[in-house]
Amino acid sequence: MKNTIGKNVAITVFGESHGDMIGCVLDGVCAGVSIDMEFMLKQLDKRKPQGSISTARKESDMPKIVSGVFEGKTTGTPITILMENQDQKSKDYSSLKDIARPSHADYVANIKYHGYQDYRGGGHFSGRLTAPIVAAGAVALQLLQQKGISIGTHILQLYNVFDDAFSSNAEELKHEIDKVNTMYFAVLNEYIGQKMEETIELARLQQDSVGGVLESAIVGLPSGIGEPFFDSLESVISHYLFSIGGIKGIEFGSGFSFANMYGSSANDAFRYEHGNVVTTTNHNGGINGGISNGMPILVKTVVKPTPSIAKEQETINMQTLENTTVAITGRHDPAIIHRARVVQDSLLALALVDMLTEVYGTSWWMPCMD
Amino acid sequence: MKNTIGKNVAITVFGESHGDMIGCVLDGVCAGVSIDMEFMLKQLDKRKPQGSISTARKESDMPKIVSGVFEGKTTGTPITILMENQDQKSKDYSSLKDIARPSHADYVANIKYHGYQDYRGGGHFSGRLTAPIVAAGAVALQLLQQKGISIGTHILQLYNVFDDAFSSNAEELKHEIDKVNTMYFAVLNEYIGQKMEETIELARLQQDSVGGVLESAIVGLPSGIGEPFFDSLESVISHYLFSIGGIKGIEFGSGFSFANMYGSSANDAFRYEHGNVVTTTNHNGGINGGISNGMPILVKTVVKPTPSIAKEQETINMQTLENTTVAITGRHDPAIIHRARVVQDSLLALALVDMLTEVYGTSWWMPCMD
Amino acid sequence: MKNTIGKNVAITVFGESHGDMIGCVLDGVCAGVSIDMEFMLKQLDKRKPQGSISTARKESDMPKIVSGVFEGKTTGTPITILMENQDQKSKDYSSLKDIARPSHADYVANIKYHGYQDYRGGGHFSGRLTAPIVAAGAVALQLLQQKGISIGTHILQLYNVFDDAFSSNAEELKHEIDKVNTMYFAVLNEYIGQKMEETIELARLQQDSVGGVLESAIVGLPSGIGEPFFDSLESVISHYLFSIGGIKGIEFGSGFSFANMYGSSANDAFRYEHGNVVTTTNHNGGINGGISNGMPILVKTVVKPTPSIAKEQETINMQTLENTTVAITGRHDPAIIHRARVVQDSLLALALVDMLTEVYGTSWWMPCMD
Amino acid sequence: MKNTIGKNVAITVFGESHGDMIGCVLDGVCAGVSIDMEFMLKQLDKRKPQGSISTARKESDMPKIVSGVFEGKTTGTPITILMENQDQKSKDYSSLKDIARPSHADYVANIKYHGYQDYRGGGHFSGRLTAPIVAAGAVALQLLQQKGISIGTHILQLYNVFDDAFSSNAEELKHEIDKVNTMYFAVLNEYIGQKMEETIELARLQQDSVGGVLESAIVGLPSGIGEPFFDSLESVISHYLFSIGGIKGIEFGSGFSFANMYGSSANDAFRYEHGNVVTTTNHNGGINGGISNGMPILVKTVVKPTPSIAKEQETINMQTLENTTVAITGRHDPAIIHRARVVQDSLLALALVDMLTEVYGTSWWMPCMD
């Protein structure tokens, strides 16, 4: 469905980097939820560039909710969130109109839209469109919170620097999630975090960029969520997450490490523990047969290095049909992984809210139904 | 949509391992296509167990097309493919009814369906349901073939044995695709293939199992396919592929290796070459901004080791609520990756046919429209 | 979605009149429902031709459930129902291959499918495909029954003969629904029913056919069902019902009579009565703003006269591109409205089950959740 | 999908009557279309209240396109159209907060959204939300125009006053469509139009309201459009049109008159005429078996009398749970049918664009593809 995803709770995203506005419509949220605007702004802050590790572009990202909320509470009808584009500096891009920036969408957009796309700043393909997703995700996260479901994401790897992995102990994991959710540069080991920031700074100085790996954990998700075939939790979650521009890989639980394991090591043994069913390991990342088994859901994604770099690169001029070079001189991020983190949390939340609604219905979420 | 996927060309899958029949409905295929039954059977053969590296279970998998084909050609209305379950040996499973096989769907199915699921042989979660997908995929592959689009998959890694990667040279890649498409145990380097088979055999002798990594390549896909946000090629392809039971990770192009790269190495430079636009490297696996750029699409998936192993494992009895052990003594595969390969080809084909139809319409495929 | 409809509970229909099999896949039904096969067969009997008012074609319509039911109960996974085509007499139709029967789908199918459609007996467009819908509808009706929701339909008008309308008294209406649900030729006034049968017989003797109007009522539907804009109850119900071949009009409540009314007569006043909210009239057929208000849902549809008539008609030969005439000499119904009745009940049930699931979730239906 | 409809070309609607903004997102329109803003404004004018036959409320309805259009042309990405709510006079409604206006959505919204809905002026259920639909419809109508497809609607009946029906002559019909498309109060016979306006005025003076019947015709639609089962043209068109608040019935071609006809009169004979296939009559309204046959598509809908009337009516107070009365004293329309006309045109256009895209693809519409 192109720019809409979700069956019972759906999000539609629109806008271009240098157009008038970007925004989204979030449809299917139950009525009566007090929107926590402070939380929404905090979430948006996590996506904002900060310090020298990010672009100097100042985006206000101030969300304006123009429908679906009345007297501070959701009405049950579509929630529309708008954000004005203020610090556009469109002139930065006019010289790039015909130049296909390597690994950006410029070339494919030019093919797909026959030259009619808004080319300024990546247009509809700009990472800027993740801002409304974060705003909508804040609503989804609030819904999940209310049902005891938490999501947290940290930077597991940045170039050649590695953070500790999430704990396999349930209690500790909860604390770790709470901790990273308060951080801008989300890592478990803050010393490692510093090393990572230095690595980004180093890339910036070299007119270059770096990527990394995000690790997310979801705790509190009831077992039985996900559908047997085409709507396996893995299918749905990956569908949502691959809409983030820079993500090029995803794995659940042990993921690609499964390739090196024997079945006897890879299998997660079930056990009754204090009346609950647990698995003694969690190689499958909380998902069996596409359905949640009550253990933490574990997801990793790889975020490629930001394609916008100041270094000169070979490319083509789409107008003159000639080979040329480009050095992208605008304000750009030497890394976006720390900013992509909250987008990942947001899309995970939106995916889960939709999946849960299929099983429990819209009415399940109603605060007054508690 | 649970057991249905696709917008303009959709597949619906049904059945249980030990029920009467499994099958699928493929809706939206244009009229007038001569179904190549020989090709369909060949594809199904690739999914069949063969030799000691596979289960001894004999499945006929004979597809019976009961609708949508008339006088050998598609009619434009739903194509229904049925397969009878013959070699069921249901007694094999009755003793396992209450035992949750580790890393199988038994436990989650029991939760989700409150004990009413058909537990025999994994029921609806059985890998057996991929047989109708392969049959439907054969039709999709035929459509793509007609438009000059080829798909091929090989076993890149099996436990600790590694095949050569697909060539970065377009011509060579085409030959490699053609080659692997004729093989049962699909590898580029046949000596390596032998090593892999030995590795599987070794696992079997140890009452254990192994997994690996599949690498797929798609050549000939026009540029401009894929949609900007939620229906990026990566989103749609991963949605389809994660419906294969054992797949726990996916990556496009350089995938998780991007984490270790600088942007200047990761970016794919564009170049005009003999009037065509190419990229000098293909780290992005033929996809920029979620849309095909005309280069080969490169996808890797990880297939976890088969969870059914003869070794004793700890688990629970869901009826008595007690901890227990299980040794799965039926006929099982020490590896399924070589059989999963054709399922991956099939799902890739189904995904692409749907995506292409969105841009070009149902009528584009009509043979008489050529 | 062509041959699939429904979001959380979906039905996919397939087959051709003279192919091997027709059938359907019903996906999303909760686990644990004891399928009442006797009820399903009774429903199918209502669709069967009986006596001289129907075609002499004998269709066994014996439903074979090949997936989704285990030990008599639904498993929660797709329910597949197959019916073999036995009494096909394909030769009846070969002479008609190139003749476009007036008001049939022959001509449009020939255009849409470029001559590749299965032309025998209407192929995929045959009314025969409503048989699996009735079988699936029986499951949906069972679910609704369990929640205290009843549906009944009678022939309100047949050519120039008019039955009594459903009662506006809730208790009486319930009895009327129960009554018509036991009948083959469903009318409230049996004397009128006899007149109608005579009218059909008269049409048959004149080598002609007749149509009429069906009136359906739904009682027990909770208020709050239906979605504000594009999934209004009217939108969804009409989408389902217009898939019945002969239906060319639909109205809710007073329907087209609203055109002749003043607002003061058309509005339904609300009133508290014994603690419940009722409306003193029900011109809106239980639907305000697209959402159920707790009053009976009232729907009328018009079924056009059967297009297959023995009388000679002008038409074209699609092969020779010449004008010609046709007299349809096969076994045909002089009226199908009495057989369409149960199809309408079935589609209404399928529509409601999907709409209710959106609000209450799949789990709401589980028998063990009561 | 609640507030989103369409598969390849989709519209999402949002907003409340007295919220900040209403609007819509139109996704899937091809790139390169010069948006004719003058035409869009003309279409919006047709929806605006004018003279004493409409409400005195002044709505600016000025559409602001904030995404998807760049340098006057569509970009291929989502088109977002916003309209500010200016003349809100929210105080008018505060006294009505707990009063369920008869035949309005107040009561069902209160049930469905547990009292959290925006009750002012009908909130999300307000007819005001049809304004963005008209703006989006203008884009769809432009696309159809470019392909030679025209849509026109006139008031066939207003209370007891009847306009001439659309001509059965193709050439004349085209002229009639062109004619009504220039009118605010769309009728074929202007003398009749005057009578209708007098009838509305009379209703207004009596503090009452009237409804009527709209007749639409579509010419130039290629044959073969529509899908066999659940996406019949009738199913899809009715799904779209029943999202208009006041519409309670729809019929295609002869519609409910089929009930009174014999098959021999109801059938439309095919004939070759100047190399084209036509039908000698058009009782089926251009649709056989759910698929267009090349003849004009004929649709009629009934618009019920406006429920907001100044006359005192019986109703309930939802807060005190008491019976009470209400006289709706705000600014209201004694008839909305003349304003609903352009909404019907718009929804028909959106439905057709989506159906055509399924067959011909997004690329078919590209201006540069001509």
PDB file of C-alpha atoms in Angstrom, chain A residues 1-5 7 11 13 100-105 107-108 111-113 124-125 129 133 157 159 202-203 206 208-213 223-224 226-232 234-236 238-239 242-243 247-252 255-256 258-264 266-272 277 284 287-289 291-293 300-302 304-307 309 311 313-318 321-323 347 358-359, chain B residues 1-5 7 11 13 100-105 107-108 111-113 124-125 129 133 157 159 199 202-203 206 208-213 223-224 226-232 234-236 238-239 242-243 247-252 255-256 258-264 266-272 277 284 287-289 291-293 300-302 304-307 309 311 313-318 321-323 347 358-359:
ATOM      1  CA  MET A   1       0.000   0.000   0.000  1.00  0.00           C
ATOM      2  CA  LYS A   2       2.843   2.379  -0.736  1.00  0.00           C
ATOM      3  CA  ASN A   3       2.688   5.008   1.989  1.00  0.00           C
ATOM      4  CA  THR A   4       0.135   3.302   4.214  1.00  0.00           C
ATOM      5  CA  ILE A   5       0.716   0.282   6.410  1.00  0.00           C
ATOM      6  CA  LYS A   7      -4.716  -3.354   8.855  1.00  0.00           C
ATOM      7  CA  ILE A  11      -0.287   4.823   9.409  1.00  0.00           C
ATOM      8  CA  VAL A  13       3.040   9.052   5.706  1.00  0.00           C
ATOM      9  CA  ALA A 100      22.482  11.278  -8.901  1.00  0.00           C
ATOM     10  CA  ARG A 101      24.056  11.137  -5.446  1.00  0.00           C
ATOM     11  CA  PRO A 102      25.524   7.628  -5.072  1.00  0.00           C
ATOM     12  CA  SER A 103      23.379   5.219  -3.013  1.00  0.00           C
ATOM     13  CA  HIS A 104      20.656   7.834  -2.655  1.00  0.00           C
ATOM     14  CA  ALA A 105      17.233   7.526  -4.250  1.00  0.00           C
ATOM     15  CA  TYR A 107      18.414   8.059  -9.684  1.00  0.00           C
ATOM     16  CA  VAL A 108      15.581   5.603  -9.043  1.00  0.00           C
ATOM     17  CA  ILE A 111      13.349   6.790 -13.374  1.00  0.00           C
ATOM     18  CA  LYS A 112      10.172   5.984 -11.471  1.00  0.00           C
ATOM     19  CA  TYR A 113       8.699   9.465 -11.596  1.00  0.00           C
ATOM     20  CA  HIS A 124       9.845  12.133  -0.338  1.00  0.00           C
ATOM     21  CA  PHE A 125      12.816   9.823   0.235  1.00  0.00           C
ATOM     22  CA  LEU A 129       9.871  11.728   6.860  1.00  0.00           C
ATOM     23  CA  ILE A 133       6.647   8.286  12.252  1.00  0.00           C
ATOM     24  CA  GLN A 157      27.831  -1.910  16.962  1.00  0.00           C
ATOM     25  CA  TYR A 159      31.834   0.615  12.822  1.00  0.00           C
ATOM     26  CA  LEU A 202      36.675  10.761  13.145  1.00  0.00           C
ATOM     27  CA  ALA A 203      34.598   9.789  10.122  1.00  0.00           C
ATOM     28  CA  GLN A 206      37.601  12.430   7.039  1.00  0.00           C
ATOM     29  CA  ASP A 208      33.145  10.302   5.480  1.00  0.00           C
ATOM     30  CA  SER A 209      30.382   8.447   7.379  1.00  0.00           C
ATOM     31  CA  VAL A 210      29.805   5.257   9.378  1.00  0.00           C
ATOM     32  CA  GLY A 211      26.991   2.805  10.060  1.00  0.00           C
ATOM     33  CA  GLY A 212      26.314   0.114  12.586  1.00  0.00           C
ATOM     34  CA  VAL A 213      23.906  -2.345  14.133  1.00  0.00           C
ATOM     35  CA  SER A 223       2.350 -15.189  23.595  1.00  0.00           C
ATOM     36  CA  GLY A 224       0.194 -16.046  20.586  1.00  0.00           C
ATOM     37  CA  GLY A 226       1.624 -13.112  14.948  1.00  0.00           C
ATOM     38  CA  GLU A 227      -0.121 -15.084  12.235  1.00  0.00           C
ATOM     39  CA  PRO A 228       0.915 -18.442  10.852  1.00  0.00           C
ATOM     40  CA  PHE A 229       2.005 -17.754   7.316  1.00  0.00           C
ATOM     41  CA  PHE A 230       2.387 -14.446   5.611  1.00  0.00           C
ATOM     42  CA  ASP A 231       1.864 -12.375   8.710  1.00  0.00           C
ATOM     43  CA  SER A 232       4.482 -13.984  10.882  1.00  0.00           C
ATOM     44  CA  GLU A 234       9.159 -11.625  11.475  1.00  0.00           C
ATOM     45  CA  SER A 235       7.355 -10.794   8.218  1.00  0.00           C
ATOM     46  CA  VAL A 236       5.403  -7.914   9.679  1.00  0.00           C
ATOM     47  CA  SER A 238      10.657  -6.574   8.805  1.00  0.00           C
ATOM     48  CA  HIS A 239       8.075  -5.002   6.504  1.00  0.00           C
ATOM     49  CA  PHE A 242      12.754  -1.850   6.013  1.00  0.00           C
ATOM     50  CA  SER A 243      10.841   1.348   5.383  1.00  0.00           C
ATOM     51  CA  ILE A 247      18.373  -0.367   6.930  1.00  0.00           C
ATOM     52  CA  LYS A 248      19.716  -3.158   4.730  1.00  0.00           C
ATOM     53  CA  GLY A 249      19.459  -6.220   6.957  1.00  0.00           C
ATOM     54  CA  ILE A 250      17.441  -7.646   9.821  1.00  0.00           C
ATOM     55  CA  GLU A 251      17.785 -10.676  12.021  1.00  0.00           C
ATOM     56  CA  PHE A 252      15.753 -12.198  14.826  1.00  0.00           C
ATOM     57  CA  GLY A 255      19.934 -14.472  13.217  1.00  0.00           C
ATOM     58  CA  PHE A 256      22.858 -15.098  10.892  1.00  0.00           C
ATOM     59  CA  PHE A 258      22.270 -19.758  13.244  1.00  0.00           C
ATOM     60  CA  ALA A 259      24.251 -20.655  10.119  1.00  0.00           C
ATOM     61  CA  ASN A 260      27.131 -21.780  12.319  1.00  0.00           C
ATOM     62  CA  MET A 261      25.134 -23.721  14.870  1.00  0.00           C
ATOM     63  CA  TYR A 262      23.987 -27.272  15.284  1.00  0.00           C
ATOM     64  CA  GLY A 263      20.280 -27.815  15.934  1.00  0.00           C
ATOM     65  CA  SER A 264      21.014 -29.070  19.407  1.00  0.00           C
ATOM     66  CA  ALA A 266      20.161 -23.600  18.321  1.00  0.00           C
ATOM     67  CA  ASN A 267      16.972 -25.003  19.823  1.00  0.00           C
ATOM     68  CA  ASP A 268      15.487 -23.233  22.833  1.00  0.00           C
ATOM     69  CA  ALA A 269      14.377 -25.744  25.459  1.00  0.00           C
ATOM     70  CA  PHE A 270      11.023 -25.059  27.105  1.00  0.00           C
ATOM     71  CA  ARG A 271      10.716 -25.147  30.890  1.00  0.00           C
ATOM     72  CA  TYR A 272       8.067 -24.462  33.516  1.00  0.00           C
ATOM     73  CA  VAL A 277       6.611 -21.265  30.448  1.00  0.00           C
ATOM     74  CA  ASN A 284      14.750 -17.673  18.366  1.00  0.00           C
ATOM     75  CA  ILE A 287       9.308 -16.126  18.039  1.00  0.00           C
ATOM     76  CA  ASN A 288       8.439 -19.711  17.070  1.00  0.00           C
ATOM     77  CA  GLY A 289       6.633 -20.421  13.833  1.00  0.00           C
ATOM     78  CA  ILE A 291       4.264 -16.315  16.663  1.00  0.00           C
ATOM     79  CA  SER A 292       5.393 -14.817  19.970  1.00  0.00           C
ATOM     80  CA  ASN A 293       6.183 -17.366  22.676  1.00  0.00           C
ATOM     81  CA  LYS A 300      18.813  -6.582  15.130  1.00  0.00           C
ATOM     82  CA  THR A 301      19.084  -4.330  12.100  1.00  0.00           C
ATOM     83  CA  VAL A 302      22.043  -2.997  10.208  1.00  0.00           C
ATOM     84  CA  LYS A 304      24.406   1.449   6.436  1.00  0.00           C
ATOM     85  CA  PRO A 305      26.799   4.413   6.550  1.00  0.00           C
ATOM     86  CA  THR A 306      25.063   7.662   5.613  1.00  0.00           C
ATOM     87  CA  PRO A 307      25.378   7.978   1.828  1.00  0.00           C
ATOM     88  CA  ILE A 309      29.532  12.390   2.273  1.00  0.00           C
ATOM     89  CA  LYS A 311      34.323  13.278  -0.214  1.00  0.00           C
ATOM     90  CA  GLN A 313      32.499  10.481  -5.598  1.00  0.00           C
ATOM     91  CA  GLU A 314      31.997   9.327  -9.166  1.00  0.00           C
ATOM     92  CA  THR A 315      28.480   9.521 -10.538  1.00  0.00           C
ATOM     93  CA  ILE A 316      26.330  10.612 -13.472  1.00  0.00           C
ATOM     94  CA  ASN A 317      24.567  13.733 -14.620  1.00  0.00           C
ATOM     95  CA  MET A 318      21.066  12.537 -15.488  1.00  0.00           C
ATOM     96  CA  LEU A 321      23.923  11.732 -19.628  1.00  0.00           C
ATOM     97  CA  GLU A 322      27.577  12.160 -18.764  1.00  0.00           C
ATOM     98  CA  ASN A 323      29.837  10.731 -16.132  1.00  0.00           C
ATOM     99  CA  LEU A 347       7.915   1.298  13.851  1.00  0.00           C
ATOM    100  CA  GLU A 358      -6.072  -8.318  15.210  1.00  0.00           C
ATOM    101  CA  VAL A 359      -6.234 -10.720  18.144  1.00  0.00           C
TER     102      VAL A 359
ATOM    103  CA  MET B   1      -3.779 -10.941   5.862  1.00  0.00           C
ATOM    104  CA  LYS B   2      -2.664 -14.128   7.581  1.00  0.00           C
ATOM    105  CA  ASN B   3      -2.545 -16.732   4.820  1.00  0.00           C
ATOM    106  CA  THR B   4      -2.966 -14.408   1.863  1.00  0.00           C
ATOM    107  CA  ILE B   5      -0.359 -12.049   0.456  1.00  0.00           C
ATOM    108  CA  LYS B   7      -2.280  -6.902  -3.828  1.00  0.00           C
ATOM    109  CA  ILE B  11      -1.528 -16.155  -3.084  1.00  0.00           C
ATOM    110  CA  VAL B  13      -2.104 -20.957   1.297  1.00  0.00           C
ATOM    111  CA  ALA B 100       6.190 -28.964  22.822  1.00  0.00           C
ATOM    112  CA  ARG B 101       9.070 -29.726  20.474  1.00  0.00           C
ATOM    113  CA  PRO B 102      11.752 -27.093  21.127  1.00  0.00           C
ATOM    114  CA  SER B 103      11.855 -24.257  18.570  1.00  0.00           C
ATOM    115  CA  HIS B 104       8.824 -25.676  16.777  1.00  0.00           C
ATOM    116  CA  ALA B 105       5.447 -23.935  16.667  1.00  0.00           C
ATOM    117  CA  TYR B 107       3.760 -24.397  21.988  1.00  0.00           C
ATOM    118  CA  VAL B 108       2.682 -21.117  20.363  1.00  0.00           C
ATOM    119  CA  ILE B 111      -1.539 -20.959  23.083  1.00  0.00           C
ATOM    120  CA  LYS B 112      -2.932 -19.197  20.040  1.00  0.00           C
ATOM    121  CA  TYR B 113      -5.488 -21.854  19.160  1.00  0.00           C
ATOM    122  CA  HIS B 124      -0.486 -25.803   9.438  1.00  0.00           C
ATOM    123  CA  PHE B 125       3.049 -24.835  10.494  1.00  0.00           C
ATOM    124  CA  LEU B 129       2.937 -26.116   3.109  1.00  0.00           C
ATOM    125  CA  ILE B 133       4.056 -22.208  -2.812  1.00  0.00           C
ATOM    126  CA  GLN B 157      27.162 -21.230   3.551  1.00  0.00           C
ATOM    127  CA  TYR B 159      27.584 -24.643   8.791  1.00  0.00           C
ATOM    128  CA  THR B 199      28.630 -31.918   6.694  1.00  0.00           C
ATOM    129  CA  LEU B 202      27.812 -35.870   9.738  1.00  0.00           C
ATOM    130  CA  ALA B 203      25.125 -33.890  11.561  1.00  0.00           C
ATOM    131  CA  GLN B 206      25.181 -37.185  15.406  1.00  0.00           C
ATOM    132  CA  ASP B 208      21.680 -33.399  14.971  1.00  0.00           C
ATOM    133  CA  SER B 209      21.012 -30.834  12.239  1.00  0.00           C
ATOM    134  CA  VAL B 210      22.627 -27.866  10.496  1.00  0.00           C
ATOM    135  CA  GLY B 211      21.575 -24.607   8.846  1.00  0.00           C
ATOM    136  CA  GLY B 212      23.178 -22.094   6.550  1.00  0.00           C
ATOM    137  CA  VAL B 213      22.862 -19.087   4.317  1.00  0.00           C
ATOM    138  CA  SER B 223      14.541  -0.027 -12.613  1.00  0.00           C
ATOM    139  CA  GLY B 224      11.758   1.854 -10.831  1.00  0.00           C
ATOM    140  CA  GLY B 226       9.267  -0.858  -5.477  1.00  0.00           C
ATOM    141  CA  GLU B 227       7.377   1.863  -3.669  1.00  0.00           C
ATOM    142  CA  PRO B 228       8.862   4.692  -1.641  1.00  0.00           C
ATOM    143  CA  PHE B 229       7.894   3.973   1.918  1.00  0.00           C
ATOM    144  CA  PHE B 230       6.186   0.941   3.302  1.00  0.00           C
ATOM    145  CA  ASP B 231       6.380  -1.068   0.120  1.00  0.00           C
ATOM    146  CA  SER B 232      10.081  -0.749  -0.477  1.00  0.00           C
ATOM    147  CA  GLU B 234      13.249  -4.737   0.878  1.00  0.00           C
ATOM    148  CA  SER B 235      10.002  -4.521   2.879  1.00  0.00           C
ATOM    149  CA  VAL B 236       7.992  -6.575   0.437  1.00  0.00           C
ATOM    150  CA  SER B 238      11.349  -9.700   3.448  1.00  0.00           C
ATOM    151  CA  HIS B 239       7.623  -9.965   4.179  1.00  0.00           C
ATOM    152  CA  PHE B 242      10.001 -14.588   6.431  1.00  0.00           C
ATOM    153  CA  SER B 243       6.966 -16.758   5.839  1.00  0.00           C
ATOM    154  CA  ILE B 247      14.394 -18.156   8.021  1.00  0.00           C
ATOM    155  CA  LYS B 248      15.540 -15.875  10.847  1.00  0.00           C
ATOM    156  CA  GLY B 249      17.491 -13.169   9.035  1.00  0.00           C
ATOM    157  CA  ILE B 250      17.687 -11.374   5.716  1.00  0.00           C
ATOM    158  CA  GLU B 251      20.101  -8.903   4.205  1.00  0.00           C
ATOM    159  CA  PHE B 252      20.294  -7.008   0.937  1.00  0.00           C
ATOM    160  CA  GLY B 255      23.808  -6.328   4.477  1.00  0.00           C
ATOM    161  CA  PHE B 256      25.347  -6.640   7.930  1.00  0.00           C
ATOM    162  CA  PHE B 258      27.707  -2.346   6.010  1.00  0.00           C
ATOM    163  CA  ALA B 259      28.243  -1.965   9.760  1.00  0.00           C
ATOM    164  CA  ASN B 260      31.989  -2.221   9.228  1.00  0.00           C
ATOM    165  CA  MET B 261      32.249   0.069   6.236  1.00  0.00           C
ATOM    166  CA  TYR B 262      32.851   3.742   5.675  1.00  0.00           C
ATOM    167  CA  GLY B 263      30.324   5.562   3.486  1.00  0.00           C
ATOM    168  CA  SER B 264      32.981   6.138   0.853  1.00  0.00           C
ATOM    169  CA  ALA B 266      29.736   1.532   0.907  1.00  0.00           C
ATOM    170  CA  ASN B 267      28.351   3.869  -1.734  1.00  0.00           C
ATOM    171  CA  ASP B 268      27.863   2.515  -5.238  1.00  0.00           C
ATOM    172  CA  ALA B 269      29.094   4.991  -7.824  1.00  0.00           C
ATOM    173  CA  PHE B 270      26.874   5.456 -10.886  1.00  0.00           C
ATOM    174  CA  ARG B 271      28.381   5.300 -14.361  1.00  0.00           C
ATOM    175  CA  TYR B 272      27.163   5.412 -17.956  1.00  0.00           C
ATOM    176  CA  VAL B 277      23.394   3.309 -16.195  1.00  0.00           C
ATOM    177  CA  ASN B 284      23.139  -1.908  -2.134  1.00  0.00           C
ATOM    178  CA  ILE B 287      18.015  -1.260  -4.447  1.00  0.00           C
ATOM    179  CA  ASN B 288      18.236   2.466  -3.651  1.00  0.00           C
ATOM    180  CA  GLY B 289      15.569   4.101  -1.520  1.00  0.00           C
ATOM    181  CA  ILE B 291      13.384   0.945  -5.476  1.00  0.00           C
ATOM    182  CA  SER B 292      15.219  -1.170  -8.054  1.00  0.00           C
ATOM    183  CA  ASN B 293      18.050   0.630  -9.861  1.00  0.00           C
ATOM    184  CA  LYS B 300      20.793 -13.367   1.535  1.00  0.00           C
ATOM    185  CA  THR B 301      18.802 -15.249   4.125  1.00  0.00           C
ATOM    186  CA  VAL B 302      19.834 -17.410   7.018  1.00  0.00           C
ATOM    187  CA  LYS B 304      18.369 -22.043  11.019  1.00  0.00           C
ATOM    188  CA  PRO B 305      19.244 -25.684  11.707  1.00  0.00           C
ATOM    189  CA  THR B 306      16.191 -27.939  11.460  1.00  0.00           C
ATOM    190  CA  PRO B 307      14.617 -27.997  14.918  1.00  0.00           C
ATOM    191  CA  ILE B 309      16.521 -33.659  15.970  1.00  0.00           C
ATOM    192  CA  LYS B 311      18.923 -36.061  20.272  1.00  0.00           C
ATOM    193  CA  GLN B 313      16.084 -32.300  24.491  1.00  0.00           C
ATOM    194  CA  GLU B 314      14.492 -30.707  27.529  1.00  0.00           C
ATOM    195  CA  THR B 315      10.956 -29.442  27.143  1.00  0.00           C
ATOM    196  CA  ILE B 316       7.482 -29.373  28.681  1.00  0.00           C
ATOM    197  CA  ASN B 317       4.358 -31.464  28.607  1.00  0.00           C
ATOM    198  CA  MET B 318       1.587 -28.960  27.908  1.00  0.00           C
ATOM    199  CA  LEU B 321       2.315 -28.915  32.946  1.00  0.00           C
ATOM    200  CA  GLU B 322       5.502 -30.778  33.805  1.00  0.00           C
ATOM    201  CA  ASN B 323       9.070 -30.523  32.605  1.00  0.00           C
ATOM    202  CA  LEU B 347       8.443 -16.401  -2.988  1.00  0.00           C
ATOM    203  CA  GLU B 358       1.350  -2.414  -9.619  1.00  0.00           C
ATOM    204  CA  VAL B 359       3.445  -0.417 -12.070  1.00  0.00           C
TER     205      VAL B 359
END
